[in-house]
Tab-separated table of N, CA and C in Angstrom:
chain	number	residue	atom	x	y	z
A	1	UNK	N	18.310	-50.227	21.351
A	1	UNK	CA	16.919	-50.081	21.707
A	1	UNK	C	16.770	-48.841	22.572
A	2	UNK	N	15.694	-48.139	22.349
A	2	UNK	CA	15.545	-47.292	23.358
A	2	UNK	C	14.782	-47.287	24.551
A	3	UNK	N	15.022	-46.292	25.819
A	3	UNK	CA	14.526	-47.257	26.375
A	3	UNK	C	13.061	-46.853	26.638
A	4	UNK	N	12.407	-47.609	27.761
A	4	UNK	CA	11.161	-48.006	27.850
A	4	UNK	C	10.408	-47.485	29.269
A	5	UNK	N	9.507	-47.220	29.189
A	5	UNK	CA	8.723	-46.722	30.156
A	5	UNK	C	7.454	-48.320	30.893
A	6	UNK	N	6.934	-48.541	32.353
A	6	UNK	CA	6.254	-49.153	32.338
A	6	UNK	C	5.145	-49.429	31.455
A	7	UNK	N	4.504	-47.905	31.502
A	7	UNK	CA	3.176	-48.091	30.133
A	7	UNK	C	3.521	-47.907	28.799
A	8	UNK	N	4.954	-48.105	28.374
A	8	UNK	CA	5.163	-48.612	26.711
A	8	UNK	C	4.925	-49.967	26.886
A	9	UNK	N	5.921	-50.403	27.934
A	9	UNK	CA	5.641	-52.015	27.817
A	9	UNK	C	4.283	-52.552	27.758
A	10	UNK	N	3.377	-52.115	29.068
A	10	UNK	CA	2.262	-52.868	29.008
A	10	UNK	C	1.516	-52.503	27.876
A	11	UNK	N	1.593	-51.384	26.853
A	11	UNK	CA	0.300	-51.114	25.798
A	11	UNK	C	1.305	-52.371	24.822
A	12	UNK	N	2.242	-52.442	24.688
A	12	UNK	CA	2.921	-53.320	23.785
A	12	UNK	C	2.232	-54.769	23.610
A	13	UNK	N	1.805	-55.513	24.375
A	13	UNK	CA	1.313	-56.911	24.390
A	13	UNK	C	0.462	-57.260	22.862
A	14	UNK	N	0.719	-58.071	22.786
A	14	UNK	CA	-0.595	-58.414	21.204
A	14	UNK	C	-0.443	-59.496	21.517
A	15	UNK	N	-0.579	-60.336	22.498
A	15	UNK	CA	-1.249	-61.945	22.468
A	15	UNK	C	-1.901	-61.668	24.149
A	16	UNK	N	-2.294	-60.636	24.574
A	16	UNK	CA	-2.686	-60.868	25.814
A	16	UNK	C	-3.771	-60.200	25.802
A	17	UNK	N	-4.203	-59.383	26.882
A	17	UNK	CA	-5.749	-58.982	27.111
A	17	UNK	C	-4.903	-57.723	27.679
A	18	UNK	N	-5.798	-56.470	27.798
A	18	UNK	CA	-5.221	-55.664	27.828
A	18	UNK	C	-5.525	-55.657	29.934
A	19	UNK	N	-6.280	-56.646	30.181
A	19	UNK	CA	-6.414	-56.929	31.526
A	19	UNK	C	-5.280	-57.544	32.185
A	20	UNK	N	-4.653	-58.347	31.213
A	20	UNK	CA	-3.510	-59.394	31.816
A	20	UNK	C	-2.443	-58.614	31.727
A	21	UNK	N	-2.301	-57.747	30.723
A	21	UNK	CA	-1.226	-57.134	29.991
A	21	UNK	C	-1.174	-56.056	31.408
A	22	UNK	N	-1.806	-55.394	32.081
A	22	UNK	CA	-1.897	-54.617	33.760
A	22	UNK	C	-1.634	-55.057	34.592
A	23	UNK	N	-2.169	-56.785	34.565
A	23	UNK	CA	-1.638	-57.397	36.079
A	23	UNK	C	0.067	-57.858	36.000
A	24	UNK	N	0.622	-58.062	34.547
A	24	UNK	CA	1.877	-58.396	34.901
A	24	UNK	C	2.981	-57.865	35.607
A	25	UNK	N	3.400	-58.758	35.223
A	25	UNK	CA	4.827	-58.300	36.280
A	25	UNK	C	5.833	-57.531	35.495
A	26	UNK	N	6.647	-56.239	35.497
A	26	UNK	CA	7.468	-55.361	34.766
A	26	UNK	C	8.569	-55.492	35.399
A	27	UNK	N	9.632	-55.482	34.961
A	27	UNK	CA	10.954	-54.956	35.984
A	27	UNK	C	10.789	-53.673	36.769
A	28	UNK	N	11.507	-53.578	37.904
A	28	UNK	CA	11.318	-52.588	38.645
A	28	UNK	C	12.208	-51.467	38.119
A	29	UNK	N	13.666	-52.518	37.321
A	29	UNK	CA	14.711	-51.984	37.219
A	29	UNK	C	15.042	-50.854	35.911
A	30	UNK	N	13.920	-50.376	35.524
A	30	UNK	CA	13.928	-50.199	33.499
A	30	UNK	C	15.045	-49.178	33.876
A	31	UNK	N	14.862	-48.179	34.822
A	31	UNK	CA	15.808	-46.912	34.800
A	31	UNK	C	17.280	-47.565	34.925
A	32	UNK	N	17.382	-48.393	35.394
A	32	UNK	CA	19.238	-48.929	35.413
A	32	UNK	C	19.676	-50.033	34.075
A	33	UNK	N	18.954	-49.923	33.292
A	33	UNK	CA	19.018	-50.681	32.530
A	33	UNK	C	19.968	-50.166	30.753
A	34	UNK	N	20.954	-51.228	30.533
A	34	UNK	CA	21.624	-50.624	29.496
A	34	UNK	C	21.095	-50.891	28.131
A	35	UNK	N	20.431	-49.911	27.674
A	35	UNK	CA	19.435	-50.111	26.602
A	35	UNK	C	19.864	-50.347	25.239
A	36	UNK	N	21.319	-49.427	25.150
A	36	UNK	CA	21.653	-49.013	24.186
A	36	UNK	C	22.870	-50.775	23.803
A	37	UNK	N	22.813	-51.650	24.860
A	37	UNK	CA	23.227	-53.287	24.734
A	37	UNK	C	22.131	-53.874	24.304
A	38	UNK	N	20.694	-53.503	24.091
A	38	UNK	CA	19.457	-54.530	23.922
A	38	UNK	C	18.971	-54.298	22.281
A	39	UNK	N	18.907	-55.256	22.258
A	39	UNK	CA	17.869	-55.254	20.899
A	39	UNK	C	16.042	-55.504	21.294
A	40	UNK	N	16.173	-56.558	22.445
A	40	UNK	CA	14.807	-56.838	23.062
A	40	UNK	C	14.936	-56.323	24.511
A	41	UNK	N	14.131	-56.232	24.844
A	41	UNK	CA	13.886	-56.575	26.645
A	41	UNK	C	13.226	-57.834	26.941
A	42	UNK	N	14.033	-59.009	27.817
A	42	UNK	CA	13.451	-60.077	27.929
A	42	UNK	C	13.439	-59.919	29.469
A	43	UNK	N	12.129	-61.020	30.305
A	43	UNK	CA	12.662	-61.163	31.678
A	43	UNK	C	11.311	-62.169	32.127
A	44	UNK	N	11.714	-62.839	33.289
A	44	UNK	CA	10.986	-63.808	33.657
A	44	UNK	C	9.992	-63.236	34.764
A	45	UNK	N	8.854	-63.659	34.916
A	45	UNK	CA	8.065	-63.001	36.204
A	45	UNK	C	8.617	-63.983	37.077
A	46	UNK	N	8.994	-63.908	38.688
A	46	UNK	CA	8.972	-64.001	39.764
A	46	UNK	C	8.099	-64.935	40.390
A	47	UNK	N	6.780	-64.676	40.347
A	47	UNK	CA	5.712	-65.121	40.491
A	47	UNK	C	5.207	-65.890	40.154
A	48	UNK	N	5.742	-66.135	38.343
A	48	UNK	CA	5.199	-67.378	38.114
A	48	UNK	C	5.961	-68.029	37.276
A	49	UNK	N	6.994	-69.133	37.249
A	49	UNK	CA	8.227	-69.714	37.080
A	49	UNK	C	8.095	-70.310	35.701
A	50	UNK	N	6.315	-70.210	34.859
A	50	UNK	CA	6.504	-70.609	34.016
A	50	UNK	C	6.406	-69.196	32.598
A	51	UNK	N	6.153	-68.181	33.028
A	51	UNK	CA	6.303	-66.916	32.601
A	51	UNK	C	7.444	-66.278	32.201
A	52	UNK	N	7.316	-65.923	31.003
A	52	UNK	CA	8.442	-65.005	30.350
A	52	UNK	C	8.073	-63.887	29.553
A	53	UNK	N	8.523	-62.622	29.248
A	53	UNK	CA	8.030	-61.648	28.301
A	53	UNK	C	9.295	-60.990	27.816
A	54	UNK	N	9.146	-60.797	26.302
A	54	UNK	CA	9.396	-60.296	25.349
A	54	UNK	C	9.117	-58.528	24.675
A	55	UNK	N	9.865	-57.992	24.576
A	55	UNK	CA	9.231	-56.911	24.364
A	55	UNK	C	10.146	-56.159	23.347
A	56	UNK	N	10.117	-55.441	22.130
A	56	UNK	CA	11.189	-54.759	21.332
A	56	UNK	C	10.447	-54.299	20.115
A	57	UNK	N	11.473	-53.227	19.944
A	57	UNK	CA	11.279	-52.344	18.746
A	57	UNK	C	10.837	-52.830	17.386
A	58	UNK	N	10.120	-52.403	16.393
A	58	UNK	CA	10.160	-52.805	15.123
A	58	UNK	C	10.530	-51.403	14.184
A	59	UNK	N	11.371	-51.021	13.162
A	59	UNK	CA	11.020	-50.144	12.471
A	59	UNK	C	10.022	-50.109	11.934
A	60	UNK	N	9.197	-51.022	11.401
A	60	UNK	CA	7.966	-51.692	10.482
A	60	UNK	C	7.018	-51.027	11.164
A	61	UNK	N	7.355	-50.500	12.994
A	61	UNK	CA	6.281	-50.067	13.358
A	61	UNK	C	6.429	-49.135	14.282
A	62	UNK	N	5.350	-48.232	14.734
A	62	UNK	CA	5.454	-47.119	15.356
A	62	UNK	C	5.765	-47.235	16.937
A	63	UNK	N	5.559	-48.512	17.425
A	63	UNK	CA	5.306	-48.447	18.736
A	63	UNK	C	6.141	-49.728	19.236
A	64	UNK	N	6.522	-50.229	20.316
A	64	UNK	CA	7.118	-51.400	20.835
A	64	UNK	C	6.152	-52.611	20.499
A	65	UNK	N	6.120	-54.118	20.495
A	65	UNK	CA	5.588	-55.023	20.439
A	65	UNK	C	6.355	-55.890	21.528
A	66	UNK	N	5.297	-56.336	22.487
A	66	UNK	CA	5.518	-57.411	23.142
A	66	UNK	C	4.776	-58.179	23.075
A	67	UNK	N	5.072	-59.670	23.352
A	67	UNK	CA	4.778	-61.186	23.365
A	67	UNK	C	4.640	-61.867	24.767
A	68	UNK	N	3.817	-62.392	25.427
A	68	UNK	CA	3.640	-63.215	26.738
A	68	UNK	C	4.071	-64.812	26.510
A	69	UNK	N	4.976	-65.545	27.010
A	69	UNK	CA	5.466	-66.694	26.570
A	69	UNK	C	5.269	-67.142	28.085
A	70	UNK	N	5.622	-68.671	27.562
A	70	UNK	CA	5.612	-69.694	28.373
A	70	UNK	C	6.399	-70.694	28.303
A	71	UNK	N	6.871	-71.615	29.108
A	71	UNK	CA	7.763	-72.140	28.825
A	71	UNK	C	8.179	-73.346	30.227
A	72	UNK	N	8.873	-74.411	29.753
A	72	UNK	CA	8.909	-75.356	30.685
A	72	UNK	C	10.590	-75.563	30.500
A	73	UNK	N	11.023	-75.757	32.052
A	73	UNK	CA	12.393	-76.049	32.135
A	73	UNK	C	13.100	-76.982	31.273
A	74	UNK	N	13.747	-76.970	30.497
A	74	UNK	CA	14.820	-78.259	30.010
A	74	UNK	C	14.884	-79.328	31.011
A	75	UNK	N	14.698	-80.191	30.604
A	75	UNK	CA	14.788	-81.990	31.558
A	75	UNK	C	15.788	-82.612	31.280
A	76	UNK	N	16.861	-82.088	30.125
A	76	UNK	CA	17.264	-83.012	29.584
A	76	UNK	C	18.509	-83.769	30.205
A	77	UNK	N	19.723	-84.168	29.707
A	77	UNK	CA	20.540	-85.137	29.938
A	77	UNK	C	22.110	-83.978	30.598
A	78	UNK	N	23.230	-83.922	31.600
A	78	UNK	CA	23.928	-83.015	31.932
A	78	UNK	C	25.038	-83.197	30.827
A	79	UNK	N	25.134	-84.263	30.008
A	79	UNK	CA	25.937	-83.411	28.704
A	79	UNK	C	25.222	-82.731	27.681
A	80	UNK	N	24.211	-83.119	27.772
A	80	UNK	CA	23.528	-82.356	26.438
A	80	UNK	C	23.515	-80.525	26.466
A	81	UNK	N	23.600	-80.463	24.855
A	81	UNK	CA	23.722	-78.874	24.599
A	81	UNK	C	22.627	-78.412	23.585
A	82	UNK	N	22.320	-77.135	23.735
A	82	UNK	CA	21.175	-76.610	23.022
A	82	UNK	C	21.221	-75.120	22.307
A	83	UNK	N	21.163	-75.251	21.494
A	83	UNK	CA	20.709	-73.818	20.841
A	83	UNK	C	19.870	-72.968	20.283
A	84	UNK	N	20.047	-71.643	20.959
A	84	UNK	CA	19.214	-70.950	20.844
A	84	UNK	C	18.548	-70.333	19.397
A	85	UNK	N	17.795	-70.460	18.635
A	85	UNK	CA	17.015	-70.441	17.188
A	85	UNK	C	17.299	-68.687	16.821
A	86	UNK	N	17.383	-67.639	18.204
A	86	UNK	CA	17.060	-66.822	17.788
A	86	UNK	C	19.042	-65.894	17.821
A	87	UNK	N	19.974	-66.014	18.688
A	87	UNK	CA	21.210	-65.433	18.437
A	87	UNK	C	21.736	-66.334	17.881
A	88	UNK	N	21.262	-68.044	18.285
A	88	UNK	CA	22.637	-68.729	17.957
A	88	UNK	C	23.703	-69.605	18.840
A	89	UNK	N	23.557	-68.909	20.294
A	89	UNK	CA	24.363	-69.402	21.219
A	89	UNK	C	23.962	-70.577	22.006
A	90	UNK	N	24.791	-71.676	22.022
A	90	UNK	CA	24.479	-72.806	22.075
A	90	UNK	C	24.963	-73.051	23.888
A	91	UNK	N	24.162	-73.663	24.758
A	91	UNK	CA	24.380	-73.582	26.113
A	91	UNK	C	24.089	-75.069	26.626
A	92	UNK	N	24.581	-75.352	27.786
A	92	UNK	CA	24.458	-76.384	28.604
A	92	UNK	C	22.990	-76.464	28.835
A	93	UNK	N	22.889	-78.115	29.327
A	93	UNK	CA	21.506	-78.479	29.772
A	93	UNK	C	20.658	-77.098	30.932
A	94	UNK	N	19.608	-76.764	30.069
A	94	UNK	CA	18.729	-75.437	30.859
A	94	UNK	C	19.174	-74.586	30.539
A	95	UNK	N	19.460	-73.995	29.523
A	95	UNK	CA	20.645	-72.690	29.570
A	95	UNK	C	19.656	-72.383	28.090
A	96	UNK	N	18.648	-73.500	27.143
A	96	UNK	CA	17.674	-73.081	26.107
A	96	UNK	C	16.307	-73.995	26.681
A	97	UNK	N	15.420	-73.162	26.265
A	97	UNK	CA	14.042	-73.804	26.606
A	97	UNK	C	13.130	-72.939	25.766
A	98	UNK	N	12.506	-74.455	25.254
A	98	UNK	CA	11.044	-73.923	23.746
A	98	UNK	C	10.020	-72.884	25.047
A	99	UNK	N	10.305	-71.714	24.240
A	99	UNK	CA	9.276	-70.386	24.870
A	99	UNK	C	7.887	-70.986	23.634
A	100	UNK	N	6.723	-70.520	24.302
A	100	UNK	CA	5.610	-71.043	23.681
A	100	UNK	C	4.467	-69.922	23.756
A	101	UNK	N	4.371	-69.048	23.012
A	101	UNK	CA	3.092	-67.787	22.711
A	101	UNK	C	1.720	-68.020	21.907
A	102	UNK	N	1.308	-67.739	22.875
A	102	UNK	CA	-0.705	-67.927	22.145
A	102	UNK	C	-0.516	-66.716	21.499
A	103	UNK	N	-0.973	-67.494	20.320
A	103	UNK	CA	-1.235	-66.269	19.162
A	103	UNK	C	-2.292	-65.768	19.180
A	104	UNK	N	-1.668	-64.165	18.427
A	104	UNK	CA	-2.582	-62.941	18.681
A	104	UNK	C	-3.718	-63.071	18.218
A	105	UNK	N	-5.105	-62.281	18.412
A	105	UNK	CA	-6.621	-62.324	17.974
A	105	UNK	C	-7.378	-63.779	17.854
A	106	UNK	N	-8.017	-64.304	16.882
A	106	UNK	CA	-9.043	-65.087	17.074
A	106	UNK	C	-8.149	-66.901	17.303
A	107	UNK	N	-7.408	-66.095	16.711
A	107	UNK	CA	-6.623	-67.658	16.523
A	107	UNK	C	-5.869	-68.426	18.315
A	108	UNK	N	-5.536	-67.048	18.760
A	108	UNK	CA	-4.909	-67.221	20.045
A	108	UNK	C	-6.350	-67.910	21.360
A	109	UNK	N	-7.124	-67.273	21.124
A	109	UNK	CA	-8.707	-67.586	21.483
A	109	UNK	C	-9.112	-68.730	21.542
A	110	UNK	N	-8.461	-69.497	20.072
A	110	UNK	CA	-9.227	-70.831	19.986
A	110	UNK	C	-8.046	-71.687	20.399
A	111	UNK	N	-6.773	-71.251	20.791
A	111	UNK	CA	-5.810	-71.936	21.424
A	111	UNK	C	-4.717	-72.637	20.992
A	112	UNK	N	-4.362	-72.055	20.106
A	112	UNK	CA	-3.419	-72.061	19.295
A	112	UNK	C	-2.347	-71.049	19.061
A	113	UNK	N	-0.959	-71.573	19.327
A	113	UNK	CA	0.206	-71.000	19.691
A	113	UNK	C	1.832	-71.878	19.058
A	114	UNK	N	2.047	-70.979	18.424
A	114	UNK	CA	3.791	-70.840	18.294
A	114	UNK	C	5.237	-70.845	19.245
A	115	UNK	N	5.998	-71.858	18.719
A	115	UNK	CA	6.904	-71.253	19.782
A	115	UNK	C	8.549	-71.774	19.032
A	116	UNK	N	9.366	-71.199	19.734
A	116	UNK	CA	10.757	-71.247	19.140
A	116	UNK	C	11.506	-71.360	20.673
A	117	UNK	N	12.949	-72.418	20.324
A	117	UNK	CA	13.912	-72.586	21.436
A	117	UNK	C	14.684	-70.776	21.288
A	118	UNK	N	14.653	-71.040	22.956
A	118	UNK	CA	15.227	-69.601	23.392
A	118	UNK	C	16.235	-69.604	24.612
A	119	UNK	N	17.259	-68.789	24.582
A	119	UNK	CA	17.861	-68.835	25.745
A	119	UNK	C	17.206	-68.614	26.642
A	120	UNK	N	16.805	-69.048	27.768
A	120	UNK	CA	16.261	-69.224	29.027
A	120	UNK	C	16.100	-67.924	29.841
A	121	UNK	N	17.301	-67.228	29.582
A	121	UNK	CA	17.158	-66.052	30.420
A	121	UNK	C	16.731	-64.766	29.193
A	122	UNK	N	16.419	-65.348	28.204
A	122	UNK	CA	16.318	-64.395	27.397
A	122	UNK	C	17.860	-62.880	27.358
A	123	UNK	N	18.497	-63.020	27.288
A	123	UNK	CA	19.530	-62.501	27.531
A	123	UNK	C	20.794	-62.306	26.249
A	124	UNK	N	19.771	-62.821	24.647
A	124	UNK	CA	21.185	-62.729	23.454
A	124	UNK	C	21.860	-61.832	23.096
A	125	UNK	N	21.155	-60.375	23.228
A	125	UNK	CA	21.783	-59.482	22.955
A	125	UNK	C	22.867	-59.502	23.772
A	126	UNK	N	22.562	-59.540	25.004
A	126	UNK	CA	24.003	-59.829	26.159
A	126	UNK	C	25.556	-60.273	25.588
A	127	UNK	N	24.373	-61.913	25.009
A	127	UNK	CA	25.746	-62.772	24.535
A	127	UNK	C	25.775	-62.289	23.351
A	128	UNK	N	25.662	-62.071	22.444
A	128	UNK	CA	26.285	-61.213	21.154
A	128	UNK	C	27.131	-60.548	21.532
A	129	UNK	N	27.279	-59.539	22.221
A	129	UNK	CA	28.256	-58.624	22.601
A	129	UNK	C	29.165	-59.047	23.926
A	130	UNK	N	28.665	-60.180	23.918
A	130	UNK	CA	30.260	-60.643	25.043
A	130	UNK	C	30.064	-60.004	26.415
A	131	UNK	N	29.099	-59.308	27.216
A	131	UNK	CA	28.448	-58.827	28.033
A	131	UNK	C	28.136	-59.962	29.060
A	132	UNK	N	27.950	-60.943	28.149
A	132	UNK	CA	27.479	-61.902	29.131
A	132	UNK	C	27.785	-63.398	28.473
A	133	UNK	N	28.491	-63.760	29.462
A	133	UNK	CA	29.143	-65.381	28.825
A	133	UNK	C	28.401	-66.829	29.071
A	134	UNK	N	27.992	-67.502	28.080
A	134	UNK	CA	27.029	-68.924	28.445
A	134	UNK	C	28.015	-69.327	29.827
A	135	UNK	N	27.442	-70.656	30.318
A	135	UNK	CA	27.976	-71.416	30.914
A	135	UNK	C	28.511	-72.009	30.647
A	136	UNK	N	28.998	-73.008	29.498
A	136	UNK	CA	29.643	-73.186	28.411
A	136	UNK	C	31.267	-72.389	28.561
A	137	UNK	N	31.016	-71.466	28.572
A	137	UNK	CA	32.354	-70.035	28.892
A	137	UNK	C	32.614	-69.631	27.483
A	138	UNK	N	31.981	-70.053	26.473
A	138	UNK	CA	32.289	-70.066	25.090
A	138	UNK	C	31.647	-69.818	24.307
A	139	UNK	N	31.305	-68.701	23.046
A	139	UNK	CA	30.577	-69.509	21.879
A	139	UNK	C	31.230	-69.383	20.747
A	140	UNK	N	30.142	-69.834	20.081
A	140	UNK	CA	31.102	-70.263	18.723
A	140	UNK	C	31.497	-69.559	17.982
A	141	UNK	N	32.831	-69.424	17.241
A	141	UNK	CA	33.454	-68.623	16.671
A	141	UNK	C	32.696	-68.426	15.479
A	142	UNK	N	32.690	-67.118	14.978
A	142	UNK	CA	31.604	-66.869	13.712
A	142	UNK	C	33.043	-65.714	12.881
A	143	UNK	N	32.656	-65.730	11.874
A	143	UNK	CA	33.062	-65.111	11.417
A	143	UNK	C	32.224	-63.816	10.502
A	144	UNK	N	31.182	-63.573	10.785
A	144	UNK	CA	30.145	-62.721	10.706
A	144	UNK	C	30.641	-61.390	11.364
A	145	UNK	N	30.255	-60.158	11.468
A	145	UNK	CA	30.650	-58.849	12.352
A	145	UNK	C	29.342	-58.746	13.293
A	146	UNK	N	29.579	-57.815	14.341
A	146	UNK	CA	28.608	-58.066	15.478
A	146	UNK	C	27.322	-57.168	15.026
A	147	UNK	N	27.559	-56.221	13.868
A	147	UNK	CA	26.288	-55.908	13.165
A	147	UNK	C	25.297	-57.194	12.153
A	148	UNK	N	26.172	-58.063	12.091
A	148	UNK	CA	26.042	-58.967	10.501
A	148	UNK	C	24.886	-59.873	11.852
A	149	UNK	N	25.624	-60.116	13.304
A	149	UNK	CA	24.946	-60.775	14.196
A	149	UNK	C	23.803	-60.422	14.633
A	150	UNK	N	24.006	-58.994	14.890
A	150	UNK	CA	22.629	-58.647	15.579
A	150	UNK	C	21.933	-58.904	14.541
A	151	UNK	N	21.704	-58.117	13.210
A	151	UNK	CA	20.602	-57.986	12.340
A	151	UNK	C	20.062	-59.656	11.880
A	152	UNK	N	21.259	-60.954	12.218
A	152	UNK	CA	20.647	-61.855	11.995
A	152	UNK	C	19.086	-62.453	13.254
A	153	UNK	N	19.781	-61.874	14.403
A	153	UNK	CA	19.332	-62.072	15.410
A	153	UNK	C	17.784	-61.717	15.451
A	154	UNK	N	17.697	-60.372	15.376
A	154	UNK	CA	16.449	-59.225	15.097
A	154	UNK	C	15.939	-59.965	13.736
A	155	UNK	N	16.187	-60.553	13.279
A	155	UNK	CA	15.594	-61.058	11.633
A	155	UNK	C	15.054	-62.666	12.099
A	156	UNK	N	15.493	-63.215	13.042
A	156	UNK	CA	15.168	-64.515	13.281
A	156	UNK	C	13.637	-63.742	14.464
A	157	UNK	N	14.059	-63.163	15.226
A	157	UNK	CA	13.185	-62.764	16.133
A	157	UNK	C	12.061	-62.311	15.643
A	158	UNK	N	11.761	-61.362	14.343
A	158	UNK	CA	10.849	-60.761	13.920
A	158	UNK	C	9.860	-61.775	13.012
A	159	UNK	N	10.810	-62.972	12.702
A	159	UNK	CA	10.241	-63.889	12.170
A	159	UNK	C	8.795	-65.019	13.395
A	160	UNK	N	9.559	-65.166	14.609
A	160	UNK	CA	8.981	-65.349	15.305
A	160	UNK	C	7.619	-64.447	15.556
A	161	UNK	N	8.117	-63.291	15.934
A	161	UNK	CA	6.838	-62.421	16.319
A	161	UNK	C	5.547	-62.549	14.806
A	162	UNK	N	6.509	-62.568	13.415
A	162	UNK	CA	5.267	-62.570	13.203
A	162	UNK	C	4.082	-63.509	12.549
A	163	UNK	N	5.066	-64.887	13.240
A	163	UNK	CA	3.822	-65.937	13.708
A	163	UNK	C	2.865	-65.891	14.824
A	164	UNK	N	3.109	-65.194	15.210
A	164	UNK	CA	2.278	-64.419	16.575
A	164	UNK	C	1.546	-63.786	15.978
């Protein structure tokens, strides 16, 4: 991915208002950031614990697309395990949680929204490349190549976005 400027991100939004899409919250950090490890930029606002955003490239298109999600902590049981819909990597209780996006234009309006289980920290590209290890300490052995992974990854993701 390449990387990103504050005002790529914020013109990126298509389920928000271009009012909300100003007040959010951005990383401070974009300049230290290893871009060329991301397929997305994911990250949680601070501020508000039930907030998450999405943001990444399409070839299909000229410009970045980001998504405003939502999302409620995992409750579930301390053996239970979960996986993530969009890399794959399967994590301990809280480690996946259903992200939930009001869809874009009239439809998002009348309140109606999509959503897919996601790693929590938004963070797969990470774990694809072994950058960053579940809690778990493990995932599952694939026998796929880490191109065969990403492009599944980016292909599950784009599927998402474009129920949005």
């Amino acid at each position: 991915m390449r990387s990103l400027t504050d005002q790529d991100i914020r013109g990126s939004f298509v389920n928000c208002s271009k009012g909300e899409a100003k007040r959010l919250f951005v990383p401070r950090d974009l300049g230290e950031r290893v871009w060329e490890d991301l397929d997305f930029l994911g990250w949680r606002d601070p501020g508000a614990p039930d907030r998450t955003y999405l943001v990444t490239e399409r070839a299909d298109q000229d410009r970045p697309v980001g998504v405003a999600l939502r999302f409620q902590p995992a409750r579930r049981g301390f053996l239970h395990r979960s996986m993530c819909s969009l890399c794959l990597t399967t994590h301990p209780r809280g480690g996946v949680s259903l992200m939930t996006a009001r869809r874009a234009g009239a439809a998002g309006r009348e309140g109606n929204s999509v959503g897919a289980y996601m790693c929590t920290d938004l963070a797969c590209s990470l774990y694809l490349r072994g950058r960053k290890v579940p809690k778990s300490g493990m995932r599952i052995e694939e026998t796929l190549t880490l191109d065969e992974r990403i492009a599944r990854t980016l292909g599950n993701l784009y599927a998402f976005l474009d129920k949005v």
